[in-house]
Coordinates of C-alpha atoms and ligand atoms in Angstrom, one line a residue:
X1 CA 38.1 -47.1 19.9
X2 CA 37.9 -44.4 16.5
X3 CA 38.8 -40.8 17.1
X4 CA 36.4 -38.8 18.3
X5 CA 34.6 -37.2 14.7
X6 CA 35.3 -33.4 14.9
X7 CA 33.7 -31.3 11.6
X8 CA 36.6 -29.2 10.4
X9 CA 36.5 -25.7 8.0
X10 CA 37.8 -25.9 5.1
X11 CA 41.4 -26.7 5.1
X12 CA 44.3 -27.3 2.5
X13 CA 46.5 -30.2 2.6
X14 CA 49.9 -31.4 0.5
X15 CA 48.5 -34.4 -0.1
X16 CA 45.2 -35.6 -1.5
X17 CA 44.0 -39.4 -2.5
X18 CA 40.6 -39.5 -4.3
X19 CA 39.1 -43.1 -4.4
X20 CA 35.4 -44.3 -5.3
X21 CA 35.2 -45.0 -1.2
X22 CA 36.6 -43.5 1.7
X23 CA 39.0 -45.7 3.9
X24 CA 36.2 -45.9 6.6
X25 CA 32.6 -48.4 7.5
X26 CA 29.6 -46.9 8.4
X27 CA 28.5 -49.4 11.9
X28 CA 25.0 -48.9 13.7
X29 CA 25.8 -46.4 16.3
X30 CA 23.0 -47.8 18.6
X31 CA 21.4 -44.4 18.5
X32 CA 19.5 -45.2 15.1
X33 CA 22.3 -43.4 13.1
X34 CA 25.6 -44.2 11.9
X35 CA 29.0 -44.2 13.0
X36 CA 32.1 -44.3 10.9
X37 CA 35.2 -46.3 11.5
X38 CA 38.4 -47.1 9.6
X39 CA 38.1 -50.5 7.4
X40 CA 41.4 -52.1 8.0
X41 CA 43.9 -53.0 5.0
X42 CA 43.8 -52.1 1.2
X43 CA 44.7 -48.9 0.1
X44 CA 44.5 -47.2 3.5
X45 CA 47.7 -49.6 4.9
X46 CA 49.5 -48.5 1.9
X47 CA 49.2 -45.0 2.1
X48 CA 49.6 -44.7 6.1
X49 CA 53.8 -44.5 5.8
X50 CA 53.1 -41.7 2.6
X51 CA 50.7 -39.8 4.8
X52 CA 52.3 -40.0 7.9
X53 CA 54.3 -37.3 8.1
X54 CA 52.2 -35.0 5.7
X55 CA 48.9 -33.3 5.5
X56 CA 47.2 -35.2 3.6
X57 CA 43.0 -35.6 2.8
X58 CA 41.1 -38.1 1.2
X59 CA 38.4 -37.6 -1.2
X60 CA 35.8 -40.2 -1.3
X61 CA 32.3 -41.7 -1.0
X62 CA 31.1 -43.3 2.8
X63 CA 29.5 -45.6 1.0
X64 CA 25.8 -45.1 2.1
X65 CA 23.1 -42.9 -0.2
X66 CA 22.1 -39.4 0.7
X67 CA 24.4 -37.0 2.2
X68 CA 27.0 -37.8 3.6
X69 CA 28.7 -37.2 7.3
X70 CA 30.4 -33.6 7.1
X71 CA 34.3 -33.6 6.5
X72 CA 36.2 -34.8 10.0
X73 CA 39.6 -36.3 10.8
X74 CA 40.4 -39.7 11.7
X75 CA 43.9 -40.4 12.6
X76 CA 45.3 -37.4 11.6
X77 CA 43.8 -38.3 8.1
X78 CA 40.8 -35.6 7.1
X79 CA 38.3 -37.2 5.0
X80 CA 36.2 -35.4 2.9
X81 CA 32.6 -37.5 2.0
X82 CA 31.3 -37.0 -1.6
X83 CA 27.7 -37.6 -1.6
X84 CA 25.9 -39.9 -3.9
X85 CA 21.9 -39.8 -4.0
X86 CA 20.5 -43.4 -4.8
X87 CA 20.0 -42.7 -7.7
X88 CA 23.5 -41.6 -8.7
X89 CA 24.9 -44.7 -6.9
X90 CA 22.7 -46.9 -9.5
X91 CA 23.9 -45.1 -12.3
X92 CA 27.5 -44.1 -11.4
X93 CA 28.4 -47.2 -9.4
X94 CA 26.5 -50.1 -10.3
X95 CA 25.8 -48.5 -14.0
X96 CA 28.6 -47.1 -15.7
X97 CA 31.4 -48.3 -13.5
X98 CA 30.3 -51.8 -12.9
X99 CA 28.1 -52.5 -15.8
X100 CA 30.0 -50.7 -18.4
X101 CA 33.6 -50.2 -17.9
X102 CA 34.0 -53.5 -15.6
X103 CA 33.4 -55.8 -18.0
X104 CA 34.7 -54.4 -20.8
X105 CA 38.3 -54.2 -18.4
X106 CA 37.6 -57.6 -18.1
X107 CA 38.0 -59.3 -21.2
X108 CA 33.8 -58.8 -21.5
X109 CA 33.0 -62.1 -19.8
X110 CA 29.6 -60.6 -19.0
X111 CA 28.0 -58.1 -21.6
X112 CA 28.8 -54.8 -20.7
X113 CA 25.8 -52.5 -21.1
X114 CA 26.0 -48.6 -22.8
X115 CA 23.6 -46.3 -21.8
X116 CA 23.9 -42.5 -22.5
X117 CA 22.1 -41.5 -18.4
X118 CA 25.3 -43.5 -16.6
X119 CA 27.4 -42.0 -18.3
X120 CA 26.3 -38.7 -17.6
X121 CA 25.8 -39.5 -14.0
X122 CA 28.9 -40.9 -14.3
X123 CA 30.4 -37.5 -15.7
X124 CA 28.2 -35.4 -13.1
X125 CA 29.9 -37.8 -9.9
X126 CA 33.5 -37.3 -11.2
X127 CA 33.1 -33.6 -11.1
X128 CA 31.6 -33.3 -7.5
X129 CA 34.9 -35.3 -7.2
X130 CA 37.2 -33.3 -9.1
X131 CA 35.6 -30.2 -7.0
X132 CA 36.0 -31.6 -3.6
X133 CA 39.7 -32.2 -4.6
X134 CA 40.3 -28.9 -6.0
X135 CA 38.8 -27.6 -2.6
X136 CA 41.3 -29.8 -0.5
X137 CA 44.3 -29.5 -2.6
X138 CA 47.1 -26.9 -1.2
X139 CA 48.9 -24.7 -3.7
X140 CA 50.9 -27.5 -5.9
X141 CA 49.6 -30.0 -3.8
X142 CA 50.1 -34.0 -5.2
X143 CA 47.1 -35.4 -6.1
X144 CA 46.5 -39.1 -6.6
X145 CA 43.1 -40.3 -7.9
X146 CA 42.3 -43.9 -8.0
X147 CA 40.6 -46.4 -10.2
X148 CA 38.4 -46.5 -13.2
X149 CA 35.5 -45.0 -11.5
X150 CA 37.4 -41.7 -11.6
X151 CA 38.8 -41.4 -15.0
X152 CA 37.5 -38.2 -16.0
X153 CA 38.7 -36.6 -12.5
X154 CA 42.3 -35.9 -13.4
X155 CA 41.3 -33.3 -16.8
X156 CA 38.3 -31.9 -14.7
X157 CA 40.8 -31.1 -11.7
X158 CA 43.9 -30.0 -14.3
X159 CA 41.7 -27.7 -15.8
X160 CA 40.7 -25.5 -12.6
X161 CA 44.2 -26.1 -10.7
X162 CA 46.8 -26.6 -13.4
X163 CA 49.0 -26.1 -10.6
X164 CA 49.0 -29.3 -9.1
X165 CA 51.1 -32.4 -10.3
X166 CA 48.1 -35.4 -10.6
X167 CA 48.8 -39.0 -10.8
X168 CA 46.3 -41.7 -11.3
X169 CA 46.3 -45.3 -10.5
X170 CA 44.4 -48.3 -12.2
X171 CA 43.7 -51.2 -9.7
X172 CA 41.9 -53.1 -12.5
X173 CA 43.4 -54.0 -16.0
X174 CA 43.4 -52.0 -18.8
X175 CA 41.6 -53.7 -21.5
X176 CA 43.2 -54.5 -25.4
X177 CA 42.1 -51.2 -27.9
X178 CA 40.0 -54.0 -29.5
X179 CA 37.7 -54.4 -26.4
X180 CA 38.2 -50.4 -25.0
X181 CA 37.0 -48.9 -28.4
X182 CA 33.5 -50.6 -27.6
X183 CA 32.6 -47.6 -25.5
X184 CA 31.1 -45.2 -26.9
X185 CA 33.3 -42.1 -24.9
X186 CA 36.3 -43.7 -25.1
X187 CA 38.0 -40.3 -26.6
X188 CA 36.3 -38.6 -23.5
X189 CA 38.1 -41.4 -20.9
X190 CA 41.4 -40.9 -22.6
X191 CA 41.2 -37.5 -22.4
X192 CA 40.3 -38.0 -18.8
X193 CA 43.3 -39.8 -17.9
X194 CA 45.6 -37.6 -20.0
X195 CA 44.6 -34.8 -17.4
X196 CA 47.1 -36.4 -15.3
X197 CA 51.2 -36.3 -15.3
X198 CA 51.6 -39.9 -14.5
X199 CA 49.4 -42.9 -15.0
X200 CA 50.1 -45.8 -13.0
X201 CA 48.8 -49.9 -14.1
X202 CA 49.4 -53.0 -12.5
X203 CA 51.3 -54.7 -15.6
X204 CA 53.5 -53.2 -18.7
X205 CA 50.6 -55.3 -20.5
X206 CA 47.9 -52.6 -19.2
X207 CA 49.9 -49.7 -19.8
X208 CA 51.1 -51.2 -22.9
X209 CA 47.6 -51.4 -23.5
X210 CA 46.7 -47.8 -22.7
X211 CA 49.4 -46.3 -24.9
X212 CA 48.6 -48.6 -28.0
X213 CA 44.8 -46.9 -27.3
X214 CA 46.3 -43.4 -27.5
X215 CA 47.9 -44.2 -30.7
X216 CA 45.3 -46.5 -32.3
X217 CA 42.3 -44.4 -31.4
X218 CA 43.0 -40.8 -30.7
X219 CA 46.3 -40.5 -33.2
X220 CA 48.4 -39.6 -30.2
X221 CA 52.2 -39.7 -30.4
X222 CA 54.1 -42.0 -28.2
X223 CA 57.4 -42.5 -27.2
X224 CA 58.8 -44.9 -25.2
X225 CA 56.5 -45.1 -22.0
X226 CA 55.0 -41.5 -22.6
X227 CA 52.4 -39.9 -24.7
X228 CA 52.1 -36.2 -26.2
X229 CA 48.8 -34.3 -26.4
X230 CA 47.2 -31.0 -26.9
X231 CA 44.4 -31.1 -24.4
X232 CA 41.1 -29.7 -26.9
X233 CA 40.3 -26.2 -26.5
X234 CA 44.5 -25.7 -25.9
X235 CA 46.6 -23.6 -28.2
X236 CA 47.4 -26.6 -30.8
X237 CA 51.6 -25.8 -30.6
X238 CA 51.2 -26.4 -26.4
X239 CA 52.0 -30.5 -25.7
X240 CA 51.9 -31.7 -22.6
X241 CA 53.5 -35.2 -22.0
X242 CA 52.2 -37.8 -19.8
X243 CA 54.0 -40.7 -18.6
X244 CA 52.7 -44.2 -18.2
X245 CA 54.6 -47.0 -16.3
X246 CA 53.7 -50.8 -14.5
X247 CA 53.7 -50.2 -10.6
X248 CA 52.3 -53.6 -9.3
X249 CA 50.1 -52.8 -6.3
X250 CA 50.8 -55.0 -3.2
X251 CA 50.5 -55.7 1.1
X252 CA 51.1 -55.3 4.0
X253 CA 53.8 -58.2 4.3
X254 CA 55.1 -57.0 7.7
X255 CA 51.5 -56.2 9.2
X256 CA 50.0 -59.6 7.9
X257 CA 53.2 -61.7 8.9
X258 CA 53.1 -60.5 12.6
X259 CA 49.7 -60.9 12.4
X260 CA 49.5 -64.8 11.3
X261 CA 52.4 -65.5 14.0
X262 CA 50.6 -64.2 16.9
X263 CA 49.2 -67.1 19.1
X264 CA 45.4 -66.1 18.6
X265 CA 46.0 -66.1 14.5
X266 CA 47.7 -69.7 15.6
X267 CA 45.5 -71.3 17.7
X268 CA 42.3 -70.1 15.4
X269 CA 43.9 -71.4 12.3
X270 CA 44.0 -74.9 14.5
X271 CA 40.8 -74.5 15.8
X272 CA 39.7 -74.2 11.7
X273 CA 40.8 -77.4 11.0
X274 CA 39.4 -78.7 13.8
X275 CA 35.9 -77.8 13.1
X276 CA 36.3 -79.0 9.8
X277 CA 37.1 -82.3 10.6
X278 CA 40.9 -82.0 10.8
X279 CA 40.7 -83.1 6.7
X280 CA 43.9 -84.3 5.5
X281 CA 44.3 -81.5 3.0
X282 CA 41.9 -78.2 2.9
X283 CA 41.8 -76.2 0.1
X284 CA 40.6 -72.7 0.1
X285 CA 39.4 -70.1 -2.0
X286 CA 38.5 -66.7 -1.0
X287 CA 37.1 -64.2 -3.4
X288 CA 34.9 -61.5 -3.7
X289 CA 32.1 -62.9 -5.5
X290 CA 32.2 -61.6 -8.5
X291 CA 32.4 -63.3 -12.0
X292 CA 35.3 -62.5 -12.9
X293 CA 37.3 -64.5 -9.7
X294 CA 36.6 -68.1 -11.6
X295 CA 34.6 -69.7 -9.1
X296 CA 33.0 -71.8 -11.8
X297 CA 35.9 -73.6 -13.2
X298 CA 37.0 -73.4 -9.5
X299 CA 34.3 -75.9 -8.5
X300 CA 33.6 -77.8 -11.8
X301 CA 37.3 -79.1 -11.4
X302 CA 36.9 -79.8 -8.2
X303 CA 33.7 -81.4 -8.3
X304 CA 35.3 -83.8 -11.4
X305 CA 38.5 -84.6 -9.3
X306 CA 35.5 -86.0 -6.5
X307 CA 33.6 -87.9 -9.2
X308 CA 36.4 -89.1 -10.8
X309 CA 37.9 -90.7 -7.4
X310 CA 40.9 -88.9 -7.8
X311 CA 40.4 -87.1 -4.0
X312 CA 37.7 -88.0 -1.8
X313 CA 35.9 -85.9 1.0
X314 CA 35.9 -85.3 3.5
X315 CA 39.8 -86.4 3.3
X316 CA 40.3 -83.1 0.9
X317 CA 37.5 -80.8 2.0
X318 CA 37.3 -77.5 -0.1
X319 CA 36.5 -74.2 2.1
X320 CA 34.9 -71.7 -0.3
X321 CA 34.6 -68.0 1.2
X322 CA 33.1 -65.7 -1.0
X323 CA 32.9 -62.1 -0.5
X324 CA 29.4 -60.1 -0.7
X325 CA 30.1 -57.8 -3.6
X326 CA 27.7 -55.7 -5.9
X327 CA 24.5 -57.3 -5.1
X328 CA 22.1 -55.1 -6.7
X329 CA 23.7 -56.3 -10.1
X330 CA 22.3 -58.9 -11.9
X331 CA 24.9 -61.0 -13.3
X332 CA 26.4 -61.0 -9.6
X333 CA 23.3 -62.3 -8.4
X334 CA 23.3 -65.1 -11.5
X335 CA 26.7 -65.9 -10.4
X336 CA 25.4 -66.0 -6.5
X337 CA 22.3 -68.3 -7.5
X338 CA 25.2 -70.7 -9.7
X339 CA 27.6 -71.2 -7.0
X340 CA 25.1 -72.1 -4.3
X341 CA 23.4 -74.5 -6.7
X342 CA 26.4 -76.1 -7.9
X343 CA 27.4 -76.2 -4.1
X344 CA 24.7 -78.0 -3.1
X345 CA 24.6 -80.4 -5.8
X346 CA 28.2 -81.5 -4.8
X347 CA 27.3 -81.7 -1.6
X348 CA 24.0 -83.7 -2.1
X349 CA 26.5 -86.1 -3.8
X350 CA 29.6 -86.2 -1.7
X351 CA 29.6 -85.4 1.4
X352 CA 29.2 -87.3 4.5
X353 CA 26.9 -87.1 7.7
X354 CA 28.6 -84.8 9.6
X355 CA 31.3 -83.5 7.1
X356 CA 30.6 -81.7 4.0
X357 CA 32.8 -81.9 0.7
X358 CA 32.5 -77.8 0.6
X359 CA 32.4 -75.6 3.3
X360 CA 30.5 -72.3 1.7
X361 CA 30.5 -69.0 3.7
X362 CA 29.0 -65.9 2.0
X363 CA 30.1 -63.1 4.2
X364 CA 32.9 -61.0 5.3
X365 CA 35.7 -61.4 8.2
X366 CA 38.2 -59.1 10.1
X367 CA 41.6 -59.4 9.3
X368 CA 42.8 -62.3 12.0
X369 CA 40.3 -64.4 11.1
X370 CA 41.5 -64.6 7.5
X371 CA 44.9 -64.9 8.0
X372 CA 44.2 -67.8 10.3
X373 CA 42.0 -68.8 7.1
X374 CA 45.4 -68.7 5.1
X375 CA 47.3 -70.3 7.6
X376 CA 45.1 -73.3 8.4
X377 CA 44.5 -73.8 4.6
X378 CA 47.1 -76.3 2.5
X379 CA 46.2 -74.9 -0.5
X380 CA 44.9 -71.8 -1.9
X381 CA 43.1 -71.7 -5.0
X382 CA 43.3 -68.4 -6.8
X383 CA 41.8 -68.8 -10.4
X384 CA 40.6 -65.4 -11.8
X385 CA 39.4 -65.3 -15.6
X386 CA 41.0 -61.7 -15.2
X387 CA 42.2 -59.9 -11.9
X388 CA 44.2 -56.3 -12.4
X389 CA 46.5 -57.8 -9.5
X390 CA 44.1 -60.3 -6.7
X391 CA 45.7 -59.4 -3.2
X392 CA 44.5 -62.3 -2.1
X393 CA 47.8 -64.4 -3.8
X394 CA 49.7 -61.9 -2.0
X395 CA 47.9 -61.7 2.0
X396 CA 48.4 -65.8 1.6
X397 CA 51.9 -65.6 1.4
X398 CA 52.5 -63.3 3.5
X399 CA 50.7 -65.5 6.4
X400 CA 52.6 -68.5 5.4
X401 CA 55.6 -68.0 8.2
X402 CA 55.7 -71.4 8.4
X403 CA 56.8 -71.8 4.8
X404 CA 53.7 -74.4 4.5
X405 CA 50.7 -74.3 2.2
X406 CA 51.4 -74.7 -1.7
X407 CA 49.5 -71.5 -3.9
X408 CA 47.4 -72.5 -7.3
X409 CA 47.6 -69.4 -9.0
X410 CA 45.8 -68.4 -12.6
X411 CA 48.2 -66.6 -15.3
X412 CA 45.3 -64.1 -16.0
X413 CA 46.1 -62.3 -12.3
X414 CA 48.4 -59.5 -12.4
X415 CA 50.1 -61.5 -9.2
X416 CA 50.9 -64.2 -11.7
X417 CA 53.8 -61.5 -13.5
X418 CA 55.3 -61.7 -9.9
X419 CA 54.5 -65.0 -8.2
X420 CA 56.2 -67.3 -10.5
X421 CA 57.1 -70.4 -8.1
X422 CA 53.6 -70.6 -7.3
X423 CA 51.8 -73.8 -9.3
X424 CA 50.1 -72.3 -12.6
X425 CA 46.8 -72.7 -13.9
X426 CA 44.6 -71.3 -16.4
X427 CA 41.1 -71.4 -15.2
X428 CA 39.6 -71.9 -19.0
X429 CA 41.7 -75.2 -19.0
X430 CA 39.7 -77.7 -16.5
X431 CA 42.1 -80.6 -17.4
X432 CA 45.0 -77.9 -16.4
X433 CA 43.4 -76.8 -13.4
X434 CA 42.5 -80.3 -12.3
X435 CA 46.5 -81.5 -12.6
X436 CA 47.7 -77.8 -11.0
X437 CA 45.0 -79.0 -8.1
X438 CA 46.7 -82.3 -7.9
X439 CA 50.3 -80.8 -8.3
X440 CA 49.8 -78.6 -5.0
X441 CA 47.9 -81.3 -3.1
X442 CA 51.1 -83.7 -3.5
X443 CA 53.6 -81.3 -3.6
X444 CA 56.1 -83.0 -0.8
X445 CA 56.9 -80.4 1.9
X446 CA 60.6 -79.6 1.1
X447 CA 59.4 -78.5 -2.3
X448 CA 56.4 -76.4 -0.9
X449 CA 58.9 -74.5 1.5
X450 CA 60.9 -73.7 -1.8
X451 CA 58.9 -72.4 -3.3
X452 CA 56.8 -70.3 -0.6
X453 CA 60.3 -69.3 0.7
X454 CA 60.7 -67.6 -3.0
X455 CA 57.5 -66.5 -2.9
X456 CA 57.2 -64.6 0.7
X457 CA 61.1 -62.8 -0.4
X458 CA 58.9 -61.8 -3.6
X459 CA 56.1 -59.9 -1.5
X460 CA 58.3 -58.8 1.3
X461 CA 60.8 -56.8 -1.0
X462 CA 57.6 -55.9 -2.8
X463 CA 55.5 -54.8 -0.7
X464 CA 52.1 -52.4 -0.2
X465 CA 54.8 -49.4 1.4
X466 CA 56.8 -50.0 -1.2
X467 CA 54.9 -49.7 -3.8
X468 CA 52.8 -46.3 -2.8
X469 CA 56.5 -44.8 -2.3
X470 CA 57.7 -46.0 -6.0
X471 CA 54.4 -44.4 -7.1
X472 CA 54.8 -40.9 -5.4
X473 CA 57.9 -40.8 -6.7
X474 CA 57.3 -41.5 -10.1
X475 CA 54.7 -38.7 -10.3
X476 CA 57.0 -36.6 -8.4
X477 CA 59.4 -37.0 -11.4
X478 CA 56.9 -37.5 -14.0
X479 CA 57.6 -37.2 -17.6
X480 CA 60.9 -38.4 -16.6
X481 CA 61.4 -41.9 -14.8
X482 CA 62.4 -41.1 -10.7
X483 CA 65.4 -43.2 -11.0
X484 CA 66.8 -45.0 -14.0
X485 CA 66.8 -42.1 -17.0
X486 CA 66.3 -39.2 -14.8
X487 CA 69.9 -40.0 -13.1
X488 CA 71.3 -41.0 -16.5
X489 CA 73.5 -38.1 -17.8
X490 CA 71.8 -36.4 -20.5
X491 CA 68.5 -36.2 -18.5
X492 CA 70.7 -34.8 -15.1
X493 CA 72.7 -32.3 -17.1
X494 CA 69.0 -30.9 -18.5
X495 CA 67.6 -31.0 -15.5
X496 CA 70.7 -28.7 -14.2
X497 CA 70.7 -26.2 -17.1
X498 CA 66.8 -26.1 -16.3
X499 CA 67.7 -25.0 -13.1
X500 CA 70.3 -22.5 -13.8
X501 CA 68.0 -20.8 -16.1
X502 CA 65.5 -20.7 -14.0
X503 CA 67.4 -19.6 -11.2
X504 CA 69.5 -16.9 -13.4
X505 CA 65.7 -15.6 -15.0
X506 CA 64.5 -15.4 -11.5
X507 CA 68.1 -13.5 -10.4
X508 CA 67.0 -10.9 -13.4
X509 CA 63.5 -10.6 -12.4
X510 CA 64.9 -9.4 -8.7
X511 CA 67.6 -7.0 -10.4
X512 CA 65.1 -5.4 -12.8
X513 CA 62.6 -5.2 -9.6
X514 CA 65.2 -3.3 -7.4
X515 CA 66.4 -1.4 -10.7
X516 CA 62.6 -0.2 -10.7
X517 CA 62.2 0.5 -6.8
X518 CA 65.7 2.7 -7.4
X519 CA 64.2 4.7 -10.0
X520 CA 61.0 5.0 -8.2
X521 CA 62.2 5.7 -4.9
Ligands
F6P601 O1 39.6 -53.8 -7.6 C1 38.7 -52.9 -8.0 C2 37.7 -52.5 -6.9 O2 36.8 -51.6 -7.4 C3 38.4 -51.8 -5.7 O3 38.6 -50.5 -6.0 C4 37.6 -52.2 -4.6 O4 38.3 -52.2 -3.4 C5 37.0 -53.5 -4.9 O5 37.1 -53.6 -6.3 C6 35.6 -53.8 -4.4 O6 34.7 -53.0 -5.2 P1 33.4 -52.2 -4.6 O7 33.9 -50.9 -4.2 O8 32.6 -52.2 -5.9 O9 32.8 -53.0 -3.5

């Protein structure tokens, strides 16, 4: 059962996360209105053992038009709903974030579209964000702003509370200068993101990425994993430096491990098969659906492996789960229309009375029923054209206690950098993807459990705890690096005379005040 919702005054906390959506799902509450509860995993998981013991508020949309529940707290969390009208969603959301900067941060394999009315929707959202944060944030409070629908949050926040240290985090990739210099206010979105002390991406090749951008298209100086600026308007001899550095997102390992080994998560994943025929192999694939996860090449290789006689159904039965996402977008409704046409047409063909080559299910699923998804599957397809990380790589492992299960994975997934004893494919290359297929499907089992026993060490010493306490650190320390240079020497012995001065200019501020009150006294 939630918390009961209590509306809460204005408050101040240490700590304050800003994301596109708050960590909660509105539900019917049988009264004709709407209740909020808190949507498991993701971000929220990683930032419980950070919040825990702090104050801490987060800053984000409920995910429905109109305005928005008042402030409450839910487990000790307060969240603080920014409202979007319908119209703002369409432009902000679906518009600018997901029409123009989505595509372009994904290699463009849709067109992205440019209009002047997003993106000042998009401008007028990230305000009401930046001022909802500045309303929440205690003095020098951290504040941590996610994703590429807030890039122009950490300037508008610096600018009315330069007292707080601001990190920002990009859960997407960060597109080549040669694609990013499309948009139109790209100086704007840089100078954005330089409002904060440290930017977080997923690979060095995004961050990489974002400092070649500074150099290449706003003349910035960079060294090394940092970048100098003048923010406009400032006194041209004031820098500030901003640091930039790979922090690969993760999960839950512990939380989905216990989770796959309880006997429910056990006895589902059985009951899976079961209903499906008890196939010899299943594959699976679970994506959002959204263009950008592959599910084209996905099933054209499979459908050629069934026509060619390589596999047969319903001895090697593909489960395909795809995601809701973005509906009111048009290429994600093309994309919807293409997958269920192509499933039907290799079902028409190749399945049998009573068991179908491809099982499709367009919809979403708590928690323990995917990981007894995971567990029940042999092999997990995971074939993105362009993913900033794909979790989904990573929950799969994790739920493989029984070292079983063999993980097709696509070198353009951030996950790829890390996961290297999964089987490789690149989702352009059918012929590739077909053979990675193949690989995985007659992997024998001692080689499987090799390589998933590599692979679950991977995510468990990486995990979702982890890597929000890496983060928090880094911005802590931000421009310097939390471990590695700011423990080497030089950077210590600054860091000490720093202090000292400080300390001694604070001890001759206190004589000169007492000298004062003598004299006055
Ligand atoms: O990975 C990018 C992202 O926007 C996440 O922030 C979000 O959890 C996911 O995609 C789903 O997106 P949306 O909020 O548009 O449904």
């Amino acid at each position: 059962m939630p918390a009961p919702r209590q509306p809460v005054a204005a408050t101040r906390f240490d700590l304050v996360v800003a994301a596109n959506r708050l960590p909660v799902d509105g539900v019917d509450d049988g009264l004709g209105g709407t209740r909020f509860r808190r949507s498991p995993g993701g971000l929220v998981t990683a930032m419980e053992p950070v919040m825990r013991d702090r104050d801490a508020a987060w800053v984000g949309w409920a995910g429905v038009p109109g305005q928005g529940p008042e402030p409450f707290y839910q487990e000790r969390l307060w969240l603080r709903p920014v409202s979007l009208s319908a119209e703002e969603i369409e432009q902000y959301y679906e518009g600018f974030s997901n029409e123009t900067l989505w595509p372009i941060y994904h290699d463009v394999i849709v067109q992205a579209a440019f209009h002047r009315r997003w993106w000042n929707t998009y401008r007028t959202v990230n305000r009401r964000f930046a001022m909802a944060i500045v309303e929440a944030a205690a003095p020098g409070a951290t504040v941590w702003v996610h994703d590429y629908q807030l890039q122009l949050v950490p300037a508008m926040v610096r600018a009315l509370r330069p007292d707080v240290r601001i990190g920002w985090f990009d859960h997407i990739p960060f597109p080549p200068v040669e694609l990013f210099a499309q948009l139109p206010w790209r100086r704007e979105l840089v100078e954005g993101l330089l409002g904060a002390d440290f930017l977080g991406f997923q690979r060095v090749a995004d961050a990489e990425n974002f400092l070649r951008t500074c150099r290449r298209l706003l003349a910035l100086a960079t060294k090394g994993d940092t970048v100098s600026f003048t923010p406009p308007g400032d006194d041209p001899s004031v820098q500030r430096t901003v640091r930039v550095g790979a922090i690969p997102i993760s999960v839950d390992f512990k939380g989905l491990d216990a989770l796959a080994r309880t006997p429910q998560v056990v006895a589902r994943a059985a009951e899976i098969r079961s209903c499906l025929g008890n196939p010899q192999v299943l594959v699976l694939g679970v994506d959002r659906l959204d263009y950008t996860k592959g599910f084209r090449s996905r099933l054209r290789a499979y459908e050629e492996l069934l026509r060619e006689e390589v596999i047969s159904a319903p001895q090697v039965t593909l489960m395909l789960v795809a995601l809701p996402s973005r509906e009111h977008i048009d290429a994600y409704r093309q994309l919807r229309e293409e997958v269920e046409a192509t499933i039907g047409r290799i079902n028409g063909q190749f399945s049998a009375v009573g068991s179908a080559a491809v099982y499709y299910l367009h919809q979403s699923y708590p928690r323990a029923e995917m990981a007894a998804m995971f567990l029940a599957a042999d092999v997990m397809l995971v074939t993105p054209l362009r993913d900033g990380m794909n979790l989904v790589a990573k929950e799969y492992v994790s739920c493989r206690h029984d070292l079983n299960g063999a993980l097709v994975l696509s070198e353009f997934a951030g996950a790829w950098h890390e996961l290297h004893e999964a089987f490789t494919c690149n989702p352009h290359d059918i012929e590739g993807l077909k053979q990675a297929i193949m690989a995985a499907i007659n992997s024998p089992r001692d080689e499987r459990a090799r390589r998933m026993k590599a692979l679950r060490r991977r995510v468990a010493d990486h995990d979702v705890q982890r890597w929000a306490t890496c983060y928090l650190e880094s911005l802590a320390s931000a421009p310097s690096k939390p471990h590695s240079s700011a423990s080497n020497g030089r950077q210590r012995r600054e860091i000490q005379l720093a202090r000292s001065v400080r300390l001694r200019a604070l001890d001759h501020a206190s004589e000169q005040v007492s000298a004062s009150e003598q004299v006055s006294r």
